[in-house]
GROMACS .gro file of C-alpha atoms in nm:
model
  345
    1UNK     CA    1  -1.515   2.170   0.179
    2UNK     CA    2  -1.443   2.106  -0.190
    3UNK     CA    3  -1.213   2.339  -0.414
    4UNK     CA    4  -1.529   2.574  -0.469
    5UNK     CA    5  -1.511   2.666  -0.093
    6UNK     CA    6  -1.864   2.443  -0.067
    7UNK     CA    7  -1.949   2.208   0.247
    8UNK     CA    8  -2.001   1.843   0.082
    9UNK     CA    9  -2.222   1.638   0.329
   10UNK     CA   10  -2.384   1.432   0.052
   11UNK     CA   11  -2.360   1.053   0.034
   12UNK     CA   12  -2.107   0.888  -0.218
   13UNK     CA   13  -2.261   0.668  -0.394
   14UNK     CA   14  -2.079   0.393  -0.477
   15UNK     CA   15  -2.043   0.034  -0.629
   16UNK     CA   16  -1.755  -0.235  -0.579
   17UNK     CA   17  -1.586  -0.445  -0.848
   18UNK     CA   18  -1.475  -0.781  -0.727
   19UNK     CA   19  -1.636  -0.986  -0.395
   20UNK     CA   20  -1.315  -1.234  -0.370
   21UNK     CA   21  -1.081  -1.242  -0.133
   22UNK     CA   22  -1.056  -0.842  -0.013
   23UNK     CA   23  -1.388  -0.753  -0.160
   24UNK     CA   24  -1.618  -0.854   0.134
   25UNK     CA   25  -1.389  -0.660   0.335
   26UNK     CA   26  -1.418  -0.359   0.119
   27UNK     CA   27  -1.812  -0.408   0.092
   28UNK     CA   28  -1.858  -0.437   0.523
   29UNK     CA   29  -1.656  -0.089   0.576
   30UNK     CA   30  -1.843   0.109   0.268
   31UNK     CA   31  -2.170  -0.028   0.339
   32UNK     CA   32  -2.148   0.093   0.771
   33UNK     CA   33  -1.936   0.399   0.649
   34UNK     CA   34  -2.151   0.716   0.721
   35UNK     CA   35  -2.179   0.911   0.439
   36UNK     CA   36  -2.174   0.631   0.159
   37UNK     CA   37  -2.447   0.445   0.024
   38UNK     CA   38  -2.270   0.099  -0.182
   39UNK     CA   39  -2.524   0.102  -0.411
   40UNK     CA   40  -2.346  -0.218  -0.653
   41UNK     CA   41  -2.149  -0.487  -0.560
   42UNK     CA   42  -2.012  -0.664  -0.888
   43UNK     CA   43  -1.882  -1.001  -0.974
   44UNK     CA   44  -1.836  -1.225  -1.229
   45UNK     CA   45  -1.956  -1.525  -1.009
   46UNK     CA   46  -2.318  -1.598  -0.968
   47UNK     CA   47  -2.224  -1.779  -0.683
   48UNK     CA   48  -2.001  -1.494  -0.523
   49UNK     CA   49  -2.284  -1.251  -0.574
   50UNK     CA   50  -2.555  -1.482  -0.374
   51UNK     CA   51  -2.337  -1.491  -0.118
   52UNK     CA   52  -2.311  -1.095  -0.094
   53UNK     CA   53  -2.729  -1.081  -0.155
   54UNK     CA   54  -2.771  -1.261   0.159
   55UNK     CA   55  -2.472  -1.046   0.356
   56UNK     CA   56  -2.570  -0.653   0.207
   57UNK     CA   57  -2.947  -0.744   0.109
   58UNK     CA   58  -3.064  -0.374   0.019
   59UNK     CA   59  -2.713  -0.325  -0.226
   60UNK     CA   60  -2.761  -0.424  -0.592
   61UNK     CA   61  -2.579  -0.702  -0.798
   62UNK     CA   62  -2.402  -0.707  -1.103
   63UNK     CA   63  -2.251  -0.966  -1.313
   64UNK     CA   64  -2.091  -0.703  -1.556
   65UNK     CA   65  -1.876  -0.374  -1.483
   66UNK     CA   66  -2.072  -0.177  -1.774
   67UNK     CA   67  -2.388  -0.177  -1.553
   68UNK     CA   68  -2.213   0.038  -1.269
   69UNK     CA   69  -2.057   0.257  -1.489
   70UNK     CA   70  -2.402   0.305  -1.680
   71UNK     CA   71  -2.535   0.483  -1.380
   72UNK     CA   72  -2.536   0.846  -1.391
   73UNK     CA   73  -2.565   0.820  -1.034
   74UNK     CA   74  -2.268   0.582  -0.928
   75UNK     CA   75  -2.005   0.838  -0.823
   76UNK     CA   76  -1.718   0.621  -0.788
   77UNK     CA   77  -1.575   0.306  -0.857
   78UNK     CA   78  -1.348   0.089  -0.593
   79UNK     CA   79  -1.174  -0.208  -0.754
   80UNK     CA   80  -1.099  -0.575  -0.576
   81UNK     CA   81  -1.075  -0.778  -0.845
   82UNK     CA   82  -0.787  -0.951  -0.956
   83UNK     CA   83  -0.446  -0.777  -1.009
   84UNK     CA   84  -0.395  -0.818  -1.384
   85UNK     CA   85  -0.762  -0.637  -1.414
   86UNK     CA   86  -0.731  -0.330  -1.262
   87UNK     CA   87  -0.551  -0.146  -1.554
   88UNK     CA   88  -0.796  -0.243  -1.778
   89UNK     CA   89  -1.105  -0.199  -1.504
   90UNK     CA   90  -0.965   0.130  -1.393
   91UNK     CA   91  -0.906   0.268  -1.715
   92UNK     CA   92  -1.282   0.162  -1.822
   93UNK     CA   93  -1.428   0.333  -1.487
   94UNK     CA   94  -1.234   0.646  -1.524
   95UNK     CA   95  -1.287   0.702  -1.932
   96UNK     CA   96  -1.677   0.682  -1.780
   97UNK     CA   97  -1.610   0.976  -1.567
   98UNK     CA   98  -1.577   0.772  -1.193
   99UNK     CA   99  -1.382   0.854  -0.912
  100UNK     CA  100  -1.134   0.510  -0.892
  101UNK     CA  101  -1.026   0.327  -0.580
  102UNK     CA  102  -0.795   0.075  -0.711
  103UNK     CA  103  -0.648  -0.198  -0.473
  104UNK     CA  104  -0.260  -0.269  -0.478
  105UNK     CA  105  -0.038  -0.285  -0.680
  106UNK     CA  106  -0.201  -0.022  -0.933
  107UNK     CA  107  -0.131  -0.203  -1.293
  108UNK     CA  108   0.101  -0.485  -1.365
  109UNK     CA  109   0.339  -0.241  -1.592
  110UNK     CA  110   0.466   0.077  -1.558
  111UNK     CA  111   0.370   0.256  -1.877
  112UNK     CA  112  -0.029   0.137  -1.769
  113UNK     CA  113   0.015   0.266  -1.428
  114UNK     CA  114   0.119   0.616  -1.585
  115UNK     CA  115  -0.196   0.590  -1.864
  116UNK     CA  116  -0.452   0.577  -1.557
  117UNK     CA  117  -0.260   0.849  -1.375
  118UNK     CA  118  -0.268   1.070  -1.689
  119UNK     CA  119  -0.595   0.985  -1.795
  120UNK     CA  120  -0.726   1.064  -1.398
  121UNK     CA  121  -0.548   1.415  -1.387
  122UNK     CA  122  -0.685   1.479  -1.802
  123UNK     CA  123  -1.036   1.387  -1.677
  124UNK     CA  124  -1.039   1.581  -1.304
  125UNK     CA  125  -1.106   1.216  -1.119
  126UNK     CA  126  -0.971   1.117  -0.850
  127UNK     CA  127  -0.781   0.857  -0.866
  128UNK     CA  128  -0.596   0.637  -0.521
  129UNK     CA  129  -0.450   0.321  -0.493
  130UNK     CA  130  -0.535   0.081  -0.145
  131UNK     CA  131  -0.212   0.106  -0.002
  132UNK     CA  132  -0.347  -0.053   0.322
  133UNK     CA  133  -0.053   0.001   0.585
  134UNK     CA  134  -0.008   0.382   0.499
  135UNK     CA  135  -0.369   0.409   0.695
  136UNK     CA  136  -0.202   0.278   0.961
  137UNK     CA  137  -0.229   0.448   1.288
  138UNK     CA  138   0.141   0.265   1.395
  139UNK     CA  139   0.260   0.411   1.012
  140UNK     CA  140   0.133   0.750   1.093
  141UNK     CA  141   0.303   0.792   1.444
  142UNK     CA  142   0.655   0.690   1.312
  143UNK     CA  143   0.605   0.932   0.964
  144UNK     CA  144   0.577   1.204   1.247
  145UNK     CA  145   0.800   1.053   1.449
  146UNK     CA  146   1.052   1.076   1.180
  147UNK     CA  147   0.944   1.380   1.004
  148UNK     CA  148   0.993   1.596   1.397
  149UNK     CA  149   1.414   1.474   1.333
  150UNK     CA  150   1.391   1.266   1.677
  151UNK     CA  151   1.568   0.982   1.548
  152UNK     CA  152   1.846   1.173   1.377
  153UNK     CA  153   1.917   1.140   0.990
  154UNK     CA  154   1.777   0.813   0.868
  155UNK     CA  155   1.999   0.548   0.784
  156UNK     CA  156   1.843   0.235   0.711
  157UNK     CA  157   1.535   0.065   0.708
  158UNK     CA  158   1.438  -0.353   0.658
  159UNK     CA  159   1.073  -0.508   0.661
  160UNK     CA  160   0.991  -0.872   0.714
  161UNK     CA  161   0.647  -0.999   0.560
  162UNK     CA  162   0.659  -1.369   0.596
  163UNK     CA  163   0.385  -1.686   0.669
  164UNK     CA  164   0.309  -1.997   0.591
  165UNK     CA  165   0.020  -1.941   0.282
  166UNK     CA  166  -0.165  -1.788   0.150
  167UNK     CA  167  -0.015  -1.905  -0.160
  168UNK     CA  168  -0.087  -1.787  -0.498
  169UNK     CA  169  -0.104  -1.923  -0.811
  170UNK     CA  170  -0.126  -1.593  -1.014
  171UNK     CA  171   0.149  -1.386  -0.897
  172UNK     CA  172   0.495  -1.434  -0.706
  173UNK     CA  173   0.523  -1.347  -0.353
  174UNK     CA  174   0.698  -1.025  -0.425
  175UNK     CA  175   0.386  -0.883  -0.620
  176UNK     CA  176   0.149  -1.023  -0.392
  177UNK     CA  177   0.357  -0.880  -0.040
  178UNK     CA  178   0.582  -0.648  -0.132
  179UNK     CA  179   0.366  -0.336  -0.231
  180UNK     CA  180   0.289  -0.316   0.147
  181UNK     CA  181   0.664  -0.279   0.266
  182UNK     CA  182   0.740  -0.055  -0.023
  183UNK     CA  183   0.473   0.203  -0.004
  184UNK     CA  184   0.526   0.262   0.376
  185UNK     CA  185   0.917   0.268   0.249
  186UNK     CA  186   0.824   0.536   0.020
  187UNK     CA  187   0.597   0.708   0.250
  188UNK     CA  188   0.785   0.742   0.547
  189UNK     CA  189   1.131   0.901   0.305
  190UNK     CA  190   0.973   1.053   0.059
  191UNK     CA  191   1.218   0.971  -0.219
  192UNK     CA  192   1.221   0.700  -0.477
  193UNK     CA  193   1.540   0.462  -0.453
  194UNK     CA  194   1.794   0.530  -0.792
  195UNK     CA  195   1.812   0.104  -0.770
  196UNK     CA  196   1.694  -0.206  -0.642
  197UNK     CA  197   1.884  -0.564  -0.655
  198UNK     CA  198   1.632  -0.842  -0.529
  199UNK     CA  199   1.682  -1.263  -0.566
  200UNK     CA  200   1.427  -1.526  -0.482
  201UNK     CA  201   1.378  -1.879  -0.537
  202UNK     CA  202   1.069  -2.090  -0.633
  203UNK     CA  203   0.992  -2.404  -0.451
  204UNK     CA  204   0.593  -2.486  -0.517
  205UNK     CA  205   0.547  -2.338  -0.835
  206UNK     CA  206   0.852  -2.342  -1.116
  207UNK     CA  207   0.795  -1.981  -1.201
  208UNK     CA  208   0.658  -1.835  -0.884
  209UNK     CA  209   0.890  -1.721  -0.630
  210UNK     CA  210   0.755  -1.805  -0.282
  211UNK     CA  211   1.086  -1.598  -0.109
  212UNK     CA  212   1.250  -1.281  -0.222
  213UNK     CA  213   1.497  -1.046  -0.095
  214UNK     CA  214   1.492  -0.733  -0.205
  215UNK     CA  215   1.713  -0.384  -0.153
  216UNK     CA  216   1.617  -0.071  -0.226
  217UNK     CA  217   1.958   0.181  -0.274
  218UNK     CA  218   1.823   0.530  -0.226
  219UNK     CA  219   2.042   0.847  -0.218
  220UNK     CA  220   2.287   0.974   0.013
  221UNK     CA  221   2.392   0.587   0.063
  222UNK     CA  222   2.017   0.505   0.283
  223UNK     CA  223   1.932   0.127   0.222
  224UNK     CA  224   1.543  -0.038   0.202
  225UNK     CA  225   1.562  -0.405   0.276
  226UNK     CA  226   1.277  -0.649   0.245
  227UNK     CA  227   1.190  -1.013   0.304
  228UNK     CA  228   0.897  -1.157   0.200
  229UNK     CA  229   0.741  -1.471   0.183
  230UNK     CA  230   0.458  -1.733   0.190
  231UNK     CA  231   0.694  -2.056   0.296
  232UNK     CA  232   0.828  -1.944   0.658
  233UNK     CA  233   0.729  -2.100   0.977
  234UNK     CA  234   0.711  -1.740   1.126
  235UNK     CA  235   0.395  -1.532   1.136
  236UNK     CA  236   0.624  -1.177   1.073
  237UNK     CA  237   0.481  -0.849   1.015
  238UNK     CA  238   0.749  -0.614   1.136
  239UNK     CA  239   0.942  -0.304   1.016
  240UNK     CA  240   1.297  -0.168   1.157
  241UNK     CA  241   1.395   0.188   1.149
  242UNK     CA  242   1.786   0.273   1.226
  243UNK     CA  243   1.818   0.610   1.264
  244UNK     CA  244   2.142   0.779   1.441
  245UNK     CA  245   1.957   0.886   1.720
  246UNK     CA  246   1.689   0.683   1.778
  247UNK     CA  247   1.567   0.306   1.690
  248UNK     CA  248   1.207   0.232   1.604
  249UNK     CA  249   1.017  -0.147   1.569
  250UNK     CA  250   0.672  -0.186   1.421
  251UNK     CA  251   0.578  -0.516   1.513
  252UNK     CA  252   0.208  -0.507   1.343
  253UNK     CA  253   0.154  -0.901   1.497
  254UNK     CA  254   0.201  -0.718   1.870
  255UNK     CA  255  -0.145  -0.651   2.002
  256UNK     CA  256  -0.049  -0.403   2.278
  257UNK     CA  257   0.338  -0.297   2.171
  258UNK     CA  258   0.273  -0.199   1.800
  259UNK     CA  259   0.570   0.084   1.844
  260UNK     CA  260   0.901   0.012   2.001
  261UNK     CA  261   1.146   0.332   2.035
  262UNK     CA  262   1.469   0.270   2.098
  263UNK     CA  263   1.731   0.542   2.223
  264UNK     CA  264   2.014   0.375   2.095
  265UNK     CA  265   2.309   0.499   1.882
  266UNK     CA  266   2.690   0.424   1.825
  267UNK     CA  267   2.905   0.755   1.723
  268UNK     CA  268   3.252   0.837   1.752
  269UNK     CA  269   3.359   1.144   1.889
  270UNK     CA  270   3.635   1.234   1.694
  271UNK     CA  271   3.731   0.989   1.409
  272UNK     CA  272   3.998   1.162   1.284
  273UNK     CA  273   4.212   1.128   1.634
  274UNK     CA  274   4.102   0.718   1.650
  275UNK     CA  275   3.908   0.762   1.937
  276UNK     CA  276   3.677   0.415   2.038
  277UNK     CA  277   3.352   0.402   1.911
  278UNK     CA  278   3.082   0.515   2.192
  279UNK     CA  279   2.786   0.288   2.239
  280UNK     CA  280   2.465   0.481   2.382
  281UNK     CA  281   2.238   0.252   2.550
  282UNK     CA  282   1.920   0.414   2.656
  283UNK     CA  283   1.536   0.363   2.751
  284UNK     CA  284   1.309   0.175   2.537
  285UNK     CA  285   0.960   0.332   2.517
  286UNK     CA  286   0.596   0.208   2.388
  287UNK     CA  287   0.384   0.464   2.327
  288UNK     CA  288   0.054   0.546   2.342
  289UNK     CA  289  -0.116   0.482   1.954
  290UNK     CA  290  -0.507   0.538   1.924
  291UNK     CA  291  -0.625   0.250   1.746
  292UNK     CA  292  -0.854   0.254   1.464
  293UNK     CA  293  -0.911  -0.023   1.181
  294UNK     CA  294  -0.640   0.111   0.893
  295UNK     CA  295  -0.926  -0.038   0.645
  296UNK     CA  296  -1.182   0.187   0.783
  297UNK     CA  297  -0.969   0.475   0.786
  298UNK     CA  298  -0.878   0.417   0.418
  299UNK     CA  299  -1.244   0.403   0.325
  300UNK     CA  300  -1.318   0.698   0.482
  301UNK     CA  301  -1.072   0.919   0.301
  302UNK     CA  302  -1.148   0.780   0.022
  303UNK     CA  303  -1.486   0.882   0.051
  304UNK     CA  304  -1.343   1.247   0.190
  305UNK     CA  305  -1.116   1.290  -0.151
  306UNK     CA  306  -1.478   1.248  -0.361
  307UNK     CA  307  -1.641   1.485  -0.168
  308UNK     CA  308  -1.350   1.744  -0.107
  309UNK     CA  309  -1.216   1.712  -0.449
  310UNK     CA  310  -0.879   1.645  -0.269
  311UNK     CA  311  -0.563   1.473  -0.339
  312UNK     CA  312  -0.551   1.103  -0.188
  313UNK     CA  313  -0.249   1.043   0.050
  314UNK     CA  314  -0.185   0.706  -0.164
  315UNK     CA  315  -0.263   0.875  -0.465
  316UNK     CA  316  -0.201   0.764  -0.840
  317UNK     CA  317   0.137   0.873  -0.844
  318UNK     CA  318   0.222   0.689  -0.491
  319UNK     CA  319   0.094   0.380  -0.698
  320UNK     CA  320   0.291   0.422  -0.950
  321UNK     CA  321   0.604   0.485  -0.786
  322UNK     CA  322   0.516   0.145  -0.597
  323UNK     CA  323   0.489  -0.042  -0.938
  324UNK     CA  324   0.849   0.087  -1.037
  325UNK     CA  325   1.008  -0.026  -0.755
  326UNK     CA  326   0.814  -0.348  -0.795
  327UNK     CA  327   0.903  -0.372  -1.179
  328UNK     CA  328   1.267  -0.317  -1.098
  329UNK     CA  329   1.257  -0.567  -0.853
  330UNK     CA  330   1.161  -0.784  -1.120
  331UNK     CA  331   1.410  -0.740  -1.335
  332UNK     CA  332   1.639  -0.782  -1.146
  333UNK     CA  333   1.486  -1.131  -1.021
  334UNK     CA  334   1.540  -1.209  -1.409
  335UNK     CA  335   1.867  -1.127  -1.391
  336UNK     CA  336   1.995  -1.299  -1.091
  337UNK     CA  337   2.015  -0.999  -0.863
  338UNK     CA  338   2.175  -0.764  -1.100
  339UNK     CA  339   2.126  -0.400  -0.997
  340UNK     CA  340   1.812  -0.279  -1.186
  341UNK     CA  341   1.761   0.160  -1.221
  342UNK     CA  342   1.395   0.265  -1.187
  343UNK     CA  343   1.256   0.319  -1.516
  344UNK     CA  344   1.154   0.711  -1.596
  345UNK     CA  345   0.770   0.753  -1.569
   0.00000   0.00000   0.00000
């Protein structure tokens, strides 16, 4: 039901900007999605378009954005098109009165990332960025697992997002990887780190790092750490949770252990008379995670937060938390790993 107490079974109508890279992807789920009709797909290639005539026959094509936001009847708006666009994009699409999907990150600067949350909230649009991994059905176990206190208070987390390509030539690796790590980061604590310190190192393209290490110093002395890259000889989608209770592992490249929970812990019993530390080796367990495509899921609450009038679980302001961490991180890659404070927004 929306906010008037009304049932909302009515199609979404929507149309697509961008049919690159993640825009196919985008067009399969929303055009098989019950209770959506993709009525545009929109590029700026000719070429690109053809190829989406012959794939979603029955959807229309658009070389320009204006045309989709023309139509009284085009509800929302999802954005795959190139990072340094979707501020601009966005910011069109929601001054036309559309509900805005945006793919990661949400703007290239902070101070635009806080315009399109403003002008979303200002204009009663929704307004959610395509933090991918947060649909996760292996993301959603461990927030709950977390969230129930089974692992004890949280102590430190690290990612690893490596490969060999895909390289860009438009953004560093940190831009192009890191927004994954750092919005489950956010999402699974719930707090925004005070500073991050992050060095990297380009080796293909003077400019463009293609490794970075980054930490994230949140409060009560809990550490983020991330690795990313596009020049590793490891395939490595993985998280590590270190809890003082429990131990988790995502491993997202495991097709039948996605979870790993480990009841592990070191203590002391009494610190104060020098006893030894105590080292608590326990079972491992893998359990049981219903699977269902993240992307899918995404779509479909997406398409649930139009008709419900509801706030998205990667909403603006999860976006834009994302592109401070992200913008700090920068910085700080400017400045040779100098600690960096998230700006105010």
């Amino acid at each position: 039901m929306n906010r008037r107490g009304v049932l909302d079974n009515r199609d979404v109508v929507i149309g697509i900007i961008g049919y690159g890279y993640w825009g196919p992807n985008l067009c399969r789920n929303f055009f098989e999605l019950d209770g959506v009709r993709l009525k545009y797909i929109c590029d700026s290639s000719q070429e690109k378009l053809d190829e989406a005539g012959r794939r979603f026959p029955r959807v229309e094509l658009a070389t320009e954005i204006q045309t989709v936001l023309d139509d009284d009847e085009v509800e929302a708006v999802v954005m795959a098109s190139s990072a340094v666009t979707h501020y601009p994009l966005a910011k069109r699409a929601l001054l036309a009165g559309k509900h805005v999907m945006v793919e990661k990150p949400l703007s290239l600067e902070v101070e635009q990332g806080r315009e399109l949350v403003d002008l979303a909230e200002k204009n009663g649009r929704i307004l959610m960025v395509g933090h991918l991994l947060i649909y996760h059905p292996a993301v959603d176990y461990l927030k709950k697992y977390l969230d129930s206190g089974e692992a004890g208070e949280f102590c430190y987390i690290y990612s690893q997002r490596l490969n060999l390509g895909r390289l860009r030539r438009d953004e560093n690796c940190l831009w192009s990887l890191a927004p994954h790590d750092i919005s489950v980061m956010l999402y699974l604590f719930e707090i925004e780190p005070e500073s991050v310190v992050a060095r990297g190192a380009s080796y293909l393209q003077d400019g463009l790092e293609d490794v970075v290490f980054c930490t994230l110093y949140f409060p009560g002395k809990k550490i983020g750490n991330l690795h990313v890259s596009w020049l590793d000889p490891h395939k490595t989608r993985k998280f590590t949770i270190v809890g003082k209770e429990k131990m988790l592992v995502f491993d997202d490249m495991s097709t039948d252990e996605k979870v790993r929970v480990f009841d592990k812990r070191a203590y002391y019993l009494d610190l104060e008379l020098g006893n030894e530390p105590q080292i608590h080796y326990g079972d491992q367990t893998v359990p049981f995670i219903r699977w269902e495509e993240p992307l899918r899921k995404e779509c479909a609450h997406f398409r649930d937060c139009v008709r419900e009038e509801k706030k998205p679980l990667s909403d603006g302001e999860q976006g834009l938390r994302v592109v401070k961490v992200l913008s700090a991180a920068t910085k700080s890659l400017e400045l040779n790993g100098q600690p960096v404070a998230l700006e105010k927004a």
